[in-house]
Short mmCIF file of N, CA and C in Angstrom, two decimals:
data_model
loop_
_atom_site.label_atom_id
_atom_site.label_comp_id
_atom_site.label_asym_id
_atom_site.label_seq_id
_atom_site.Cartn_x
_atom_site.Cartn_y
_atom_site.Cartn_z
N UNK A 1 -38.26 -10.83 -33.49
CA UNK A 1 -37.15 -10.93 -32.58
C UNK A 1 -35.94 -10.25 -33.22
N UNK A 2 -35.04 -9.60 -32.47
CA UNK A 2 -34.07 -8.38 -33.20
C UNK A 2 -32.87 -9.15 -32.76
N UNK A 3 -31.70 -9.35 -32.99
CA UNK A 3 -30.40 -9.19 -32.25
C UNK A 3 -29.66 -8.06 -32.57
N UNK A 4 -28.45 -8.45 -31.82
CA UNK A 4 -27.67 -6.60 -31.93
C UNK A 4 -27.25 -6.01 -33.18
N UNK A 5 -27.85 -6.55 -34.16
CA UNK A 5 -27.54 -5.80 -35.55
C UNK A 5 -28.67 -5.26 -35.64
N UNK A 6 -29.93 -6.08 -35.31
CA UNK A 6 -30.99 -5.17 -35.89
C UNK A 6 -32.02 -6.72 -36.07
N UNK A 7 -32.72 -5.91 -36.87
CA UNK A 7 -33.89 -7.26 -37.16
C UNK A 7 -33.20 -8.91 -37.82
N UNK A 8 -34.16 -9.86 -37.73
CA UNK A 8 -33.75 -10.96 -38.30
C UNK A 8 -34.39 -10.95 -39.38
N UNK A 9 -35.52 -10.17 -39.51
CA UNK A 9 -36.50 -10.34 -40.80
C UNK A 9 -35.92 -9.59 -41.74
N UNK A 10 -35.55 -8.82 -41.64
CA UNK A 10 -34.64 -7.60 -42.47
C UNK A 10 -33.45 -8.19 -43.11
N UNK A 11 -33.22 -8.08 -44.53
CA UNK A 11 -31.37 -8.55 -44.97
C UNK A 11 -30.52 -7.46 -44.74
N UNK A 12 -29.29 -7.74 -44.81
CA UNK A 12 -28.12 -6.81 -44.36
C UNK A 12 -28.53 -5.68 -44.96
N UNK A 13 -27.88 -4.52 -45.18
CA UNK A 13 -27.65 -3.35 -45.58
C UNK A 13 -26.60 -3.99 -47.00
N UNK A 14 -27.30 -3.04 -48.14
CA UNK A 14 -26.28 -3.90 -49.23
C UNK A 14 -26.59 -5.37 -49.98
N UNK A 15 -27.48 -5.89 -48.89
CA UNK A 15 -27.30 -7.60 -49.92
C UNK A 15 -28.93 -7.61 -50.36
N UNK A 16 -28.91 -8.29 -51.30
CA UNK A 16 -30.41 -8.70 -51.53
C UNK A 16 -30.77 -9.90 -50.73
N UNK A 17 -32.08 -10.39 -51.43
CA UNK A 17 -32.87 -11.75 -50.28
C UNK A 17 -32.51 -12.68 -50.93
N UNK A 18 -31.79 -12.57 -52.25
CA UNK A 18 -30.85 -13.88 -52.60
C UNK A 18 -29.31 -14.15 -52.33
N UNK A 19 -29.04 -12.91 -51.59
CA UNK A 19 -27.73 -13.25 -50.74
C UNK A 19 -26.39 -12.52 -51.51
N UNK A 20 -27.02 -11.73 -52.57
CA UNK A 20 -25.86 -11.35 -53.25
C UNK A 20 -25.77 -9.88 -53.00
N UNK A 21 -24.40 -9.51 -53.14
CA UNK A 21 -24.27 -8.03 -53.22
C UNK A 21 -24.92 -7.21 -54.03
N UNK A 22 -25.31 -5.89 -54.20
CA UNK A 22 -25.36 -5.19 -54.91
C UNK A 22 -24.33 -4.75 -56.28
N UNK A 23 -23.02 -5.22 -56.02
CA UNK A 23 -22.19 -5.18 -57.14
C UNK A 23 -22.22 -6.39 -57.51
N UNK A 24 -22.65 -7.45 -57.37
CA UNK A 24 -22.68 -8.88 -57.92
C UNK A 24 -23.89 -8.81 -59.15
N UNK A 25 -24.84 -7.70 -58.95
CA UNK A 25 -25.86 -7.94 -59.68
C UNK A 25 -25.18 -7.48 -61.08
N UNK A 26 -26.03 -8.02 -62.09
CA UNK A 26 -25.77 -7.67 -63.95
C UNK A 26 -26.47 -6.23 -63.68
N UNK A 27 -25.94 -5.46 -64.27
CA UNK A 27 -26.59 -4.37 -64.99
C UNK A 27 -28.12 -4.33 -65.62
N UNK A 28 -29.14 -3.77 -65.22
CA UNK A 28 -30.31 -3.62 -66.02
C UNK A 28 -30.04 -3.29 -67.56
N UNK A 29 -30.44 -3.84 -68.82
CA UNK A 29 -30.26 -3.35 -69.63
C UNK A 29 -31.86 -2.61 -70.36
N UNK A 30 -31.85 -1.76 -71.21
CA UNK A 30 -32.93 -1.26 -71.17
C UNK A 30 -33.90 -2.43 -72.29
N UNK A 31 -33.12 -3.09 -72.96
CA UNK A 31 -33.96 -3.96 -74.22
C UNK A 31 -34.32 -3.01 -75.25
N UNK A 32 -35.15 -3.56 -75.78
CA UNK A 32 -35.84 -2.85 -77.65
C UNK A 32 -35.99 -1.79 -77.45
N UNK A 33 -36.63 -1.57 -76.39
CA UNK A 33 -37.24 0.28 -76.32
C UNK A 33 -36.46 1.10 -75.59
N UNK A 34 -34.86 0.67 -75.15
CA UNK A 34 -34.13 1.91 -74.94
C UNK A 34 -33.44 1.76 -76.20
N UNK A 35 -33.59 0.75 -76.76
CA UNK A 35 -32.38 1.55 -77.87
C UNK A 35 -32.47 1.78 -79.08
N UNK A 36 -34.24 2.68 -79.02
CA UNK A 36 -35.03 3.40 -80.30
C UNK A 36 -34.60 4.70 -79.95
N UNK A 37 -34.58 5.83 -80.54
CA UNK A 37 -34.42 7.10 -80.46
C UNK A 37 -35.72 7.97 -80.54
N UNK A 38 -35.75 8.82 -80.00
CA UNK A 38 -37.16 9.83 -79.90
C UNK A 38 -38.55 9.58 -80.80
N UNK A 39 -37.88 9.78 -82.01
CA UNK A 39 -38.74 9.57 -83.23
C UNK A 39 -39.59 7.94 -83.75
N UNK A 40 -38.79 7.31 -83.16
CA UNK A 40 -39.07 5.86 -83.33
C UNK A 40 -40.25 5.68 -82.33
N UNK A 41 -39.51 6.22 -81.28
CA UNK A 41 -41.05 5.99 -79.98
C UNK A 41 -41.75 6.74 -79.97
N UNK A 42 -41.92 7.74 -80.58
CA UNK A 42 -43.49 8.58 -81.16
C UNK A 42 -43.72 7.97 -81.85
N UNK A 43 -43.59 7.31 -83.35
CA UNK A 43 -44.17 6.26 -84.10
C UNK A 43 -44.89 5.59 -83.98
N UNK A 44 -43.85 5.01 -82.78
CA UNK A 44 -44.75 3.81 -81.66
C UNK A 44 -45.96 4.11 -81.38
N UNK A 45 -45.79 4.78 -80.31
CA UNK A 45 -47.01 5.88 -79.54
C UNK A 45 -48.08 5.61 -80.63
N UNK A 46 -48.01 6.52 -81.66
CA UNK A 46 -49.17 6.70 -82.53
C UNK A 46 -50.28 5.52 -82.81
N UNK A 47 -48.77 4.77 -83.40
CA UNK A 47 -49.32 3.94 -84.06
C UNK A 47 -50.43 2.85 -83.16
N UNK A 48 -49.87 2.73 -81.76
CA UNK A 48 -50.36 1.96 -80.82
C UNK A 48 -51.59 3.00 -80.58
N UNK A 49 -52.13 3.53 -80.65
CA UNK A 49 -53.10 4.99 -80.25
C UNK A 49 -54.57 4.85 -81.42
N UNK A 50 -53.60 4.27 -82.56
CA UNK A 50 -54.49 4.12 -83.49
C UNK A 50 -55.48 2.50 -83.55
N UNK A 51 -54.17 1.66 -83.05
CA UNK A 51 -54.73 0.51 -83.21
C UNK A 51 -56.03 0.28 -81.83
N UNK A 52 -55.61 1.42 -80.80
CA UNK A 52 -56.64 1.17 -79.61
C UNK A 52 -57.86 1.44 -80.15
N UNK A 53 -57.76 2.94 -80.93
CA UNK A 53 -58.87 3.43 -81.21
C UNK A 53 -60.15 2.89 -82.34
N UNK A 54 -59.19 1.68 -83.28
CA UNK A 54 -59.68 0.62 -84.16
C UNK A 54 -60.54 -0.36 -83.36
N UNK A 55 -59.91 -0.61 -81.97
CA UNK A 55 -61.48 -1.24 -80.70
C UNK A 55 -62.77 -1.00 -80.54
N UNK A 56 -62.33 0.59 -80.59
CA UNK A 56 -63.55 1.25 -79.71
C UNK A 56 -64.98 0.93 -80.18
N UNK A 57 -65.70 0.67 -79.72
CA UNK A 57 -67.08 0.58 -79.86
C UNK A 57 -68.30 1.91 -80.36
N UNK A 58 -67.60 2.76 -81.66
CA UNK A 58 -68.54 3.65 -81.66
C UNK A 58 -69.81 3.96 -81.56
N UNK A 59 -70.44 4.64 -80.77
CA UNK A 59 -72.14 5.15 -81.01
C UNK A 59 -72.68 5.54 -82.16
N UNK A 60 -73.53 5.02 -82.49
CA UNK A 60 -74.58 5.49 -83.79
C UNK A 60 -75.02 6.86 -83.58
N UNK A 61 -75.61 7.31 -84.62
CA UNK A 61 -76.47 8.61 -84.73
C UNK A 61 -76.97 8.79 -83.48
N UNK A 62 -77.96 7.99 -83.38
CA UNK A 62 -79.37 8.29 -82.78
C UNK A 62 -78.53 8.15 -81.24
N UNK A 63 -77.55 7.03 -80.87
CA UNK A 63 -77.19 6.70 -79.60
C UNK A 63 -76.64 8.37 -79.28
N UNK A 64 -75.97 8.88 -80.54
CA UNK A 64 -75.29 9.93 -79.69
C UNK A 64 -75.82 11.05 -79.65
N UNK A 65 -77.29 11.15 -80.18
CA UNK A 65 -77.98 12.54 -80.10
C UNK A 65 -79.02 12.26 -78.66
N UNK A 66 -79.36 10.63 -78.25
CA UNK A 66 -79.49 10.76 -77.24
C UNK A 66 -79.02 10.70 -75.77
N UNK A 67 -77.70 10.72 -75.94
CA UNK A 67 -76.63 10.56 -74.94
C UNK A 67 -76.27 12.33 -74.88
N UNK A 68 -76.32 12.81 -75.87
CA UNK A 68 -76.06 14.57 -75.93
C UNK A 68 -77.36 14.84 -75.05
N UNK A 69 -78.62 14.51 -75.74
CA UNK A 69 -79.54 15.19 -74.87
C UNK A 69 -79.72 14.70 -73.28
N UNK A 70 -79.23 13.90 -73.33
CA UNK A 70 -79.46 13.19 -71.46
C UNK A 70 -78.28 14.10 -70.84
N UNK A 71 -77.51 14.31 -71.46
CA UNK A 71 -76.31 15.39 -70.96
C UNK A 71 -76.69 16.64 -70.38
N UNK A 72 -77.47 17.49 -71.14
CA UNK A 72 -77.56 18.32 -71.29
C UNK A 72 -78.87 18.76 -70.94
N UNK A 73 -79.82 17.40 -70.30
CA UNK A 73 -80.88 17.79 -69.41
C UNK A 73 -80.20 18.18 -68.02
N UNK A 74 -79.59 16.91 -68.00
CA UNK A 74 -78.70 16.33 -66.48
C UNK A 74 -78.19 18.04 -66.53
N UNK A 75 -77.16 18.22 -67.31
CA UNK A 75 -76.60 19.89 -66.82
C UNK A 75 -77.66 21.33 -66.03
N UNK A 76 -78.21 21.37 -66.87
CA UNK A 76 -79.69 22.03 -66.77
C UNK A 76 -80.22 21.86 -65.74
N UNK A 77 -80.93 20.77 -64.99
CA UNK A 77 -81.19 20.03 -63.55
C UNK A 77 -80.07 20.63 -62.74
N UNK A 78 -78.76 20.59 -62.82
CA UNK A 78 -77.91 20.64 -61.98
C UNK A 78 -77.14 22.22 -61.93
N UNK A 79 -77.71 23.11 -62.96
CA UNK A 79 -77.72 24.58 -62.68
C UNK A 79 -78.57 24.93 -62.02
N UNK A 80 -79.73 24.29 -62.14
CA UNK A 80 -81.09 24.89 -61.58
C UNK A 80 -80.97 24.64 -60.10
N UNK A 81 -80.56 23.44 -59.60
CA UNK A 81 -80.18 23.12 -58.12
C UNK A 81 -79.34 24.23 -57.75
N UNK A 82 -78.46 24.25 -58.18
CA UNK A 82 -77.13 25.35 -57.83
C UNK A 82 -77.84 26.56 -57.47
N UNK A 83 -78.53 26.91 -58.06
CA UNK A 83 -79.31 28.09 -58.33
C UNK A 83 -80.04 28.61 -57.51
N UNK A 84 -80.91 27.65 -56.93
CA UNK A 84 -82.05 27.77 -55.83
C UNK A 84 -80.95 27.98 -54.71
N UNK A 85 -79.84 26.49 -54.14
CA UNK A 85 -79.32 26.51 -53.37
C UNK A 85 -78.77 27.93 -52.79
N UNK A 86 -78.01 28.60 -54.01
CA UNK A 86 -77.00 29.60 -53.87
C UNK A 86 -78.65 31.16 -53.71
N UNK A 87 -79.29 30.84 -54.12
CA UNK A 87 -80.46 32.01 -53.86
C UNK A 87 -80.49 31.83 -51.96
N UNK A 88 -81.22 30.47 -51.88
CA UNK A 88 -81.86 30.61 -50.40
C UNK A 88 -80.44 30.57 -49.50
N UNK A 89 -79.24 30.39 -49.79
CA UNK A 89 -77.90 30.87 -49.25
C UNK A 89 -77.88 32.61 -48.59
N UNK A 90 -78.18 32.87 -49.86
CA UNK A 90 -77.69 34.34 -49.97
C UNK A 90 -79.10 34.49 -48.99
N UNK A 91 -80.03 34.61 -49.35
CA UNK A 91 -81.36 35.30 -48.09
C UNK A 91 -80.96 35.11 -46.80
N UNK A 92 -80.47 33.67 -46.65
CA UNK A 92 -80.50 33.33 -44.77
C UNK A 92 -79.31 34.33 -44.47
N UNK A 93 -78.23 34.44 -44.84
CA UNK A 93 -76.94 35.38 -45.06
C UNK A 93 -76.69 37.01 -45.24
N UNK A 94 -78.37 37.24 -46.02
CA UNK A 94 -78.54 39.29 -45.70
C UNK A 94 -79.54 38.73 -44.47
N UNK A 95 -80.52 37.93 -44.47
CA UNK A 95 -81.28 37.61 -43.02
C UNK A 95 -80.48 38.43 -42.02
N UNK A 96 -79.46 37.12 -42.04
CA UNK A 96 -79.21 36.77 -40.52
C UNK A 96 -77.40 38.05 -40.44
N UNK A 97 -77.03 38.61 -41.38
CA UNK A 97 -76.00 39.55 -40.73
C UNK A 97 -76.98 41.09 -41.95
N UNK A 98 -78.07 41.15 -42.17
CA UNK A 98 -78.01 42.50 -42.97
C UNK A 98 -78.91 42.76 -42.21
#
């Protein structure tokens, strides 16, 4: 239901849904991490980059020579498709305009 301002569900133009102005609000401040400088938050970065990578669950030898080769059948399979496809392409295509 609307009246002549406009919606009822809607707050004014300007106020929030707690009733206050937009100049009533505090200032966002940025906290710890605006007020490091460039170098500090690459540090960061890293250092957080390293501690993810201290998680990871590495593969063994054998897991990763057979995870390479399942790769690299799968690729192989999926040139060879390409292959046929793009052949019997091209025939129906001198076929049907050569």
């Amino acid at each position: 239901m609307t009246d002549a301002l406009g919606s009822i569900d809607m707050p004014e133009r300007g106020r929030s849904e707690d009733g206050t102005t937009e100049s009533q609000k505090k200032p966002r401040r940025g906290g710890k991490r605006g007020k490091k400088g460039p170098f500090a938050r690459l540090a960061l970065f890293y250092r957080q980059v390293i501690a993810e990578l201290r998680k990871v669950v590495w593969p063994t030898r054998s897991q990763l020579s057979s995870y390479t080769t399942v790769v690299i059948v799968f690729v192989a399979i999926i040139i060879g498709l390409v292959t046929v496809i793009d052949l019997g392409i091209n025939r129906v295509v001198g076929y049907v305009f050569g």
